[in-house]
Amino acid sequence: MAGIRDYQAVAGEQLIEEIYELARQLKGCRVQHINSTFTGGGVAEILKRLVPMMQEAGLEVRWDVIKGNEEFFRVTKTFHNAFHGVPVQITPAMLDTYRRISRENYDLVDPRANFVILHDQQPLGLAEIRPGHPGRWLWYCHIDPVDVDREVWDFLSPWARSCDAAIYHIPAYARNLGHRQYIMPPAIDPLAEKNREVTPGEIAAVMERLGIPADLPLVVQISRFDRLKDPLGVVQAFRLVRQEVPCRLVLAGGGASDDPEGIQVLQEVRQEAAHDPDIFILELPPTSDLEINILQRVAAVVVQKSVREGFGLTVTEAMWKSRPVVASPVGGITVQIIHGQTGLAAATTGEMARAVVRILRDPSLAEKLGQNAREHVKKNFILPIYLKRWLELLTAEQS
Ligand code: UDP
């Protein structure tokens, strides 16, 4: 696994020195990250690389996952949808489940942690024990809370409020909780298996194994099978594109252990695709980093047709690979895709189809968008920059 110094080539010497300088002041500081899954989804993706980097910087870092049953994760998935403005039915039994499982996880909290960081809403109930704990508690909201359901917010927000500060990906997400707020978009690891450079031999081997021919341009969306990623809309947009330009579609993704809806959504997508030989629906196991890397690299266009998106790391990953991206202008995607410069924004199925056709027909546009995309990610959304922001935040909170 890459160490901090290995990022010098991509991030520059000065940034690496700044990281070491900040890290010196935080040496030995105990940090505990708590979320709801080790695999699948953006938060796990971030923690997988952030935690070892913080450890290498000299901090004592733990990453723990709350233990819940299927019922609990059905409740938290409903909350997740409710954050994103999906109409939901909340029952007293659901709230009881959330309180009970939260209670069962109180022991997970490190009593000596200087910082307890709760990622998203699933572990937020642990903040019940904040008053008796000596550390500082931070709530890191990775999703878009702007249209959160009132009842769900009234239930969860007292715990968010009892934390010492909150962190959001973009300014528009900030909520008035009466405590300090930080804006910190996440980042990708350019040296990880998912994002590293690959050889033509690796590409050929993976594409052969996946059974995807190379004779037509590929439109690719990588995402968990989640309605908020609108995979059905992607199939519909693709069908419009194919009337204009011959191409194929790849929809690839796996599940997350905290997302019980994935299997059903996958079935809906299969039904919509109806055995179309030009649509490849790939169910990926959690060990598919190289496959994702290669699918993003071989794509003529990467799409992300999300209805809501906390940040959209799949967009960042494709942009890093200099791919032209067409994505919905929602949530964190709006700080990544600057329309016409770092990609194309498309708000509807028709707009997405037209934008994809435009790119497929104009290689110089594809080239320009891809290059700008990579520069944008390099300046803003790569792991060493993210680590530095974390160290600055912890330093500010400590004093
Ligand atoms: N991902 C993965 N396997 C999959 C689907 C997604 O490893 O089958 C990764 C993807 O490459 C990205 C992250 O999970 O790094 C998804 O983060 P994003 O912010 O795009 O969406 P989220 O799943 O958090 O809503």
Coordinates of C-alpha atoms and ligand atoms in Angstrom, one line a residue:
M1 CA 0.0 0.0 0.0
A2 CA 1.3 3.5 -0.9
G3 CA 2.8 5.7 1.8
I4 CA 2.5 9.5 2.2
R5 CA 5.8 10.1 0.4
D6 CA 4.6 8.1 -2.6
Y7 CA 2.1 10.9 -3.3
Q8 CA 4.8 13.5 -3.9
A9 CA 4.9 12.9 -7.6
V10 CA 1.2 13.7 -8.0
A11 CA 0.7 16.2 -5.1
G12 CA 4.0 18.0 -5.1
E13 CA 6.7 18.3 -2.4
Q14 CA 5.2 21.3 -0.6
L15 CA 1.9 19.6 0.2
I16 CA 3.7 16.5 1.6
E17 CA 5.8 18.7 3.8
E18 CA 2.7 20.6 5.1
I19 CA 1.1 17.2 5.9
Y20 CA 4.2 16.2 8.0
E21 CA 4.2 19.6 9.8
L22 CA 0.6 19.3 10.7
A23 CA 1.0 15.7 11.7
R24 CA 3.8 16.5 14.2
Q25 CA 1.3 18.6 16.2
L26 CA -1.2 15.7 16.3
K27 CA 1.2 12.9 17.1
G28 CA -0.4 10.2 19.3
C29 CA -3.9 11.8 19.0
R30 CA -6.6 9.1 19.3
V31 CA -9.2 9.2 16.5
Q32 CA -12.1 6.8 16.1
H33 CA -14.1 6.6 12.9
I34 CA -17.4 4.9 13.1
N35 CA -19.7 4.1 10.1
S36 CA -22.0 1.3 9.1
T37 CA -20.1 -0.9 6.6
F38 CA -16.6 -1.9 5.7
T39 CA -17.4 -2.5 2.0
G40 CA -19.6 -0.9 -0.6
G41 CA -20.4 2.8 -1.0
G42 CA -18.4 6.0 -0.8
V43 CA -17.8 6.2 2.9
A44 CA -16.1 2.8 3.1
E45 CA -14.1 3.8 0.1
I46 CA -12.9 6.9 1.7
L47 CA -12.1 5.3 5.1
K48 CA -10.2 2.4 3.5
R49 CA -7.5 4.8 2.5
L50 CA -7.9 7.7 4.9
V51 CA -7.4 5.5 8.0
P52 CA -4.0 4.0 7.0
M53 CA -2.8 7.5 5.9
M54 CA -3.7 9.0 9.2
Q55 CA -2.0 6.2 11.0
E56 CA 1.1 6.7 9.0
A57 CA 1.0 10.4 9.9
G58 CA 1.4 9.3 13.5
L59 CA -2.2 9.4 14.8
E60 CA -3.7 6.5 16.6
V61 CA -6.7 5.7 14.4
R62 CA -9.4 3.1 14.8
W63 CA -12.2 2.4 12.3
D64 CA -15.2 0.6 13.7
V65 CA -18.5 -0.4 12.2
I66 CA -21.7 -0.5 14.1
K67 CA -23.4 -3.9 14.4
G68 CA -26.9 -4.0 13.2
N69 CA -29.4 -6.5 12.0
E70 CA -31.4 -6.5 8.8
E71 CA -34.3 -4.7 10.4
F72 CA -31.9 -1.9 11.6
F73 CA -30.4 -1.5 8.1
R74 CA -33.9 -1.4 6.6
V75 CA -34.6 1.5 8.9
T76 CA -31.4 3.3 8.2
K77 CA -31.9 2.8 4.4
T78 CA -35.4 4.4 4.9
F79 CA -33.7 7.3 6.7
H80 CA -31.1 7.5 3.9
N81 CA -33.9 7.8 1.3
A82 CA -35.7 10.3 3.6
F83 CA -32.6 12.5 3.6
H84 CA -32.8 12.5 -0.2
G85 CA -36.4 13.7 -0.3
V86 CA -38.0 10.3 -1.1
P87 CA -41.4 10.1 0.6
V88 CA -41.2 7.6 3.4
Q89 CA -43.4 6.0 6.1
I90 CA -41.9 6.2 9.5
T91 CA -43.4 4.1 12.3
P92 CA -42.7 4.2 16.1
A93 CA -41.4 0.6 15.8
M94 CA -38.7 1.9 13.3
L95 CA -37.6 4.6 15.8
D96 CA -37.5 2.0 18.6
T97 CA -35.3 -0.3 16.4
Y98 CA -32.9 2.6 15.7
R99 CA -32.7 3.5 19.5
R100 CA -32.3 -0.1 20.6
I101 CA -29.5 -1.0 18.1
S102 CA -27.7 2.3 18.9
R103 CA -27.8 1.4 22.6
E104 CA -26.4 -2.0 21.8
N105 CA -23.4 -0.3 20.1
Y106 CA -22.5 2.2 22.9
D107 CA -19.6 0.0 23.9
L108 CA -18.1 0.4 20.5
V109 CA -17.0 4.0 21.4
D110 CA -13.4 4.2 22.5
P111 CA -13.7 5.8 26.0
R112 CA -10.2 7.4 25.5
A113 CA -10.7 8.8 22.0
N114 CA -9.7 12.4 21.5
F115 CA -12.0 12.5 18.5
V116 CA -15.1 10.3 17.7
I117 CA -16.2 10.8 14.1
L118 CA -19.7 9.5 13.2
H119 CA -20.1 9.0 9.5
D120 CA -23.6 9.6 8.2
Q121 CA -26.8 8.9 10.1
Q122 CA -26.5 5.2 10.8
P123 CA -24.2 5.6 13.9
L124 CA -25.6 9.0 14.9
G125 CA -27.6 7.5 17.8
L126 CA -24.2 6.8 19.6
A127 CA -24.0 10.6 20.3
E128 CA -26.5 9.9 23.1
I129 CA -23.3 9.1 25.2
R130 CA -21.5 12.3 24.1
P131 CA -22.2 14.2 27.3
G132 CA -20.2 11.7 29.4
H133 CA -17.3 11.3 27.0
P134 CA -14.0 13.4 27.2
G135 CA -13.3 13.6 23.4
R136 CA -14.6 15.9 20.7
W137 CA -17.4 14.4 18.6
L138 CA -17.8 15.2 14.9
W139 CA -20.7 14.3 12.7
Y140 CA -19.7 13.9 9.1
C141 CA -22.7 14.1 6.8
H142 CA -21.8 12.6 3.5
I143 CA -25.2 12.9 2.0
D144 CA -27.4 15.7 0.8
P145 CA -29.7 16.7 3.7
V146 CA -31.4 19.7 2.0
D147 CA -34.7 18.0 1.5
V148 CA -34.6 15.7 4.5
D149 CA -38.0 14.5 5.7
R150 CA -39.1 16.6 8.7
E151 CA -40.0 13.7 10.9
V152 CA -36.7 11.9 10.3
W153 CA -34.7 15.1 10.8
D154 CA -36.5 15.9 14.1
F155 CA -35.7 12.4 15.3
L156 CA -32.0 12.4 14.3
S157 CA -30.9 16.0 14.6
P158 CA -30.7 16.2 18.4
W159 CA -27.9 13.7 18.2
A160 CA -26.2 15.7 15.4
R161 CA -26.6 18.8 17.6
S162 CA -25.0 17.2 20.6
C163 CA -21.8 16.6 18.5
D164 CA -19.2 19.4 18.8
A165 CA -19.1 20.1 15.1
A166 CA -20.4 18.9 11.8
I167 CA -18.7 18.3 8.4
Y168 CA -20.4 18.6 5.0
H169 CA -19.2 17.9 1.5
I170 CA -20.5 21.2 0.0
P171 CA -21.7 24.5 1.5
A172 CA -25.2 24.0 0.4
Y173 CA -25.5 21.0 2.8
A174 CA -24.8 22.9 5.9
R175 CA -27.6 22.8 8.5
N176 CA -28.0 25.2 11.4
L177 CA -27.2 23.1 14.4
G178 CA -25.7 25.8 16.5
H179 CA -22.2 24.4 16.4
R180 CA -19.1 24.7 14.2
Q181 CA -19.3 23.6 10.6
Y182 CA -16.7 22.5 8.2
I183 CA -16.9 21.9 4.5
M184 CA -14.7 19.0 3.4
P185 CA -15.4 17.3 0.1
P186 CA -14.0 13.7 -0.1
A187 CA -11.3 12.4 -2.3
I188 CA -10.0 9.5 -4.3
D189 CA -6.7 7.7 -3.9
P190 CA -4.8 8.0 -7.2
L191 CA -2.4 5.2 -6.3
A192 CA -5.1 2.7 -5.2
E193 CA -5.9 -0.4 -7.3
K194 CA -9.1 1.4 -8.5
N195 CA -7.3 4.4 -9.8
R196 CA -3.7 3.4 -10.7
E197 CA -2.4 3.3 -14.2
V198 CA -3.0 0.0 -15.9
T199 CA -1.3 -1.9 -18.8
P200 CA -2.9 -2.7 -22.2
G201 CA -2.5 -6.4 -21.2
E202 CA -4.5 -5.9 -18.0
I203 CA -7.2 -4.1 -19.9
A204 CA -7.5 -6.9 -22.5
A205 CA -7.5 -9.6 -19.9
V206 CA -10.3 -8.0 -17.8
M207 CA -12.5 -7.1 -20.7
E208 CA -12.2 -10.6 -22.0
R209 CA -13.1 -12.0 -18.6
L210 CA -16.1 -9.7 -18.4
G211 CA -17.1 -10.8 -21.9
I212 CA -17.4 -7.2 -23.3
P213 CA -16.3 -6.8 -26.9
A214 CA -14.2 -3.8 -27.9
D215 CA -15.7 -3.1 -31.3
L216 CA -18.2 -0.4 -30.3
P217 CA -17.9 2.6 -27.9
L218 CA -19.0 2.0 -24.4
V219 CA -21.2 4.1 -22.2
V220 CA -20.5 3.1 -18.6
Q221 CA -22.2 3.8 -15.2
I222 CA -20.6 2.3 -12.1
S223 CA -22.9 2.4 -9.1
R224 CA -24.6 0.4 -6.4
F225 CA -27.9 -0.7 -7.7
D226 CA -29.9 2.0 -6.0
R227 CA -32.9 3.9 -7.4
L228 CA -31.2 7.2 -6.5
K229 CA -28.6 6.3 -9.1
D230 CA -31.4 6.0 -11.7
P231 CA -30.2 2.9 -13.5
L232 CA -33.5 2.6 -15.4
G233 CA -33.0 6.1 -16.6
V234 CA -29.6 5.2 -17.8
V235 CA -31.0 2.3 -19.9
Q236 CA -33.6 4.7 -21.4
A237 CA -31.0 7.3 -22.2
F238 CA -28.8 4.7 -23.8
R239 CA -31.6 3.5 -26.0
L240 CA -31.9 7.1 -27.3
V241 CA -28.2 7.4 -27.9
R242 CA -28.1 4.1 -29.8
Q243 CA -30.6 5.4 -32.3
E244 CA -27.9 8.0 -33.3
V245 CA -24.6 6.3 -32.7
P246 CA -23.8 2.6 -32.4
C247 CA -22.6 1.8 -28.9
R248 CA -23.0 -0.5 -25.9
L249 CA -24.0 0.1 -22.3
V250 CA -22.3 -1.2 -19.2
L251 CA -24.1 -0.9 -15.8
A252 CA -21.8 -2.3 -13.2
G253 CA -22.1 -2.4 -9.4
G254 CA -22.4 -4.5 -6.3
G255 CA -24.2 -4.1 -3.1
A256 CA -23.3 -2.7 0.3
S257 CA -24.0 -4.6 3.5
D258 CA -26.0 -1.6 4.8
D259 CA -28.1 -1.4 1.7
P260 CA -30.9 -4.0 1.6
E261 CA -32.6 -2.7 -1.5
G262 CA -29.9 -3.5 -4.0
I263 CA -31.1 -7.0 -5.1
Q264 CA -34.6 -5.7 -6.0
V265 CA -33.2 -2.8 -8.0
L266 CA -30.9 -5.1 -9.9
Q267 CA -33.9 -7.2 -10.9
E268 CA -35.8 -4.1 -12.1
V269 CA -32.8 -3.1 -14.2
R270 CA -32.5 -6.6 -15.7
Q271 CA -36.2 -6.4 -16.6
E272 CA -35.8 -3.0 -18.2
A273 CA -32.8 -4.2 -20.2
A274 CA -34.8 -7.2 -21.4
H275 CA -31.9 -9.3 -22.6
D276 CA -30.7 -6.5 -24.9
P277 CA -27.4 -7.9 -26.3
D278 CA -25.8 -4.4 -26.2
I279 CA -26.5 -3.9 -22.5
F280 CA -24.1 -5.5 -20.0
I281 CA -25.3 -5.6 -16.4
L282 CA -22.5 -6.7 -14.2
E283 CA -22.9 -7.6 -10.6
L284 CA -19.6 -6.9 -9.0
P285 CA -18.2 -8.5 -5.9
P286 CA -16.4 -6.2 -3.4
T287 CA -13.0 -7.2 -4.8
S288 CA -13.6 -5.5 -8.1
D289 CA -11.3 -2.5 -7.9
L290 CA -9.3 -3.4 -11.0
E291 CA -12.4 -4.2 -13.0
I292 CA -13.9 -0.8 -12.0
N293 CA -10.7 0.9 -12.9
I294 CA -10.6 -0.7 -16.3
L295 CA -14.3 -0.2 -17.1
Q296 CA -13.9 3.5 -16.3
R297 CA -10.8 3.7 -18.5
V298 CA -12.2 2.0 -21.5
A299 CA -15.5 4.0 -21.4
A300 CA -16.0 6.4 -24.3
V301 CA -18.3 8.2 -22.0
V302 CA -18.9 7.7 -18.2
V303 CA -22.4 8.6 -17.1
Q304 CA -23.8 9.2 -13.6
K305 CA -27.5 9.8 -13.8
S306 CA -28.1 10.2 -10.0
V307 CA -31.3 11.7 -8.7
R308 CA -29.3 12.7 -5.6
E309 CA -25.7 12.4 -4.8
G310 CA -23.8 13.1 -1.6
F311 CA -20.6 13.6 -3.5
G312 CA -20.3 11.0 -6.3
L313 CA -16.9 9.4 -6.0
T314 CA -17.6 7.4 -9.2
V315 CA -17.6 10.7 -11.0
T316 CA -14.3 11.7 -9.4
E317 CA -12.8 8.4 -10.4
A318 CA -13.8 8.7 -14.0
M319 CA -12.6 12.3 -14.2
W320 CA -9.2 11.3 -12.7
K321 CA -8.9 8.8 -15.6
S322 CA -9.4 11.7 -18.1
R323 CA -12.8 10.4 -19.2
P324 CA -15.5 12.7 -20.5
V325 CA -18.4 12.4 -17.9
V326 CA -22.0 13.3 -18.4
A327 CA -23.8 13.6 -15.0
S328 CA -26.9 15.0 -13.4
P329 CA -26.2 18.4 -11.8
V330 CA -27.1 17.3 -8.3
G331 CA -25.4 17.5 -4.9
G332 CA -21.6 17.0 -4.9
I333 CA -21.6 16.5 -8.7
T334 CA -22.1 20.2 -9.0
V335 CA -18.6 21.0 -7.6
Q336 CA -17.0 18.4 -9.9
I337 CA -18.7 18.8 -13.3
I338 CA -18.4 22.4 -14.5
H339 CA -20.6 22.2 -17.6
G340 CA -18.7 22.4 -20.8
Q341 CA -15.3 22.5 -19.0
T342 CA -14.8 19.4 -16.8
G343 CA -17.7 17.4 -18.2
L344 CA -21.3 17.9 -19.3
A345 CA -24.3 18.3 -17.0
A346 CA -27.5 16.7 -18.0
A347 CA -30.7 17.1 -15.9
T348 CA -33.1 14.8 -17.9
T349 CA -33.0 11.5 -19.8
G350 CA -33.2 13.4 -23.1
E351 CA -30.4 15.8 -22.1
M352 CA -28.2 13.0 -21.1
A353 CA -28.7 11.2 -24.4
R354 CA -28.0 14.3 -26.3
A355 CA -24.8 15.0 -24.3
V356 CA -23.6 11.5 -24.8
V357 CA -24.2 11.7 -28.5
R358 CA -22.4 15.0 -28.7
I359 CA -19.3 13.5 -27.0
L360 CA -19.4 10.3 -29.1
R361 CA -19.4 12.4 -32.3
D362 CA -16.8 14.9 -31.2
P363 CA -13.4 13.3 -30.2
S364 CA -11.8 16.7 -29.6
L365 CA -14.6 17.7 -27.1
A366 CA -14.1 14.3 -25.4
E367 CA -10.4 14.9 -25.2
K368 CA -10.8 18.5 -23.8
L369 CA -13.3 17.5 -21.2
G370 CA -11.2 14.6 -20.1
Q371 CA -8.1 16.6 -19.7
N372 CA -9.8 19.4 -17.7
A373 CA -11.5 16.8 -15.6
R374 CA -8.2 15.2 -14.5
E375 CA -6.7 18.6 -13.7
H376 CA -9.8 19.6 -11.6
V377 CA -9.5 16.4 -9.6
K378 CA -5.8 16.7 -9.2
K379 CA -6.2 20.2 -7.7
N380 CA -9.1 19.4 -5.4
F381 CA -10.1 15.8 -4.8
I382 CA -7.1 13.6 -4.3
L383 CA -6.1 11.8 -1.1
P384 CA -3.1 13.9 0.1
I385 CA -5.2 17.1 -0.2
Y386 CA -7.9 15.4 1.8
L387 CA -5.5 14.2 4.5
K388 CA -4.2 17.7 4.9
R389 CA -7.7 19.1 5.3
W390 CA -8.4 16.5 7.9
L391 CA -5.2 17.4 9.8
E392 CA -6.1 21.1 9.7
L393 CA -9.6 20.3 10.9
L394 CA -8.4 18.2 13.9
T395 CA -5.8 20.9 14.8
A396 CA -8.5 23.6 14.7
E397 CA -10.8 21.4 16.9
Q398 CA -8.1 20.6 19.3
S399 CA -7.3 24.2 20.1
Ligands
UDP1 N1 -18.1 1.0 -5.8 C1 -17.5 -0.2 -5.7 N2 -18.2 -1.3 -6.2 C2 -19.4 -1.2 -6.7 C3 -20.1 0.1 -6.7 C4 -19.4 1.2 -6.3 O1 -16.4 -0.3 -5.3 O2 -20.0 -2.2 -7.0 C5 -17.4 2.2 -5.3 C6 -17.2 3.2 -6.4 O3 -16.1 2.9 -7.2 C7 -17.0 4.5 -5.5 C8 -17.9 4.2 -4.3 O4 -18.1 2.7 -4.3 O5 -15.7 4.5 -5.1 C9 -19.3 4.8 -4.5 O6 -19.2 6.1 -4.0 P1 -20.2 7.2 -4.5 O7 -19.9 8.5 -3.8 O8 -20.1 7.3 -6.0 O9 -21.7 6.7 -4.2 P2 -22.3 6.0 -2.9 O10 -22.3 4.5 -3.2 O11 -21.6 6.4 -1.7 O12 -23.7 6.5 -2.9

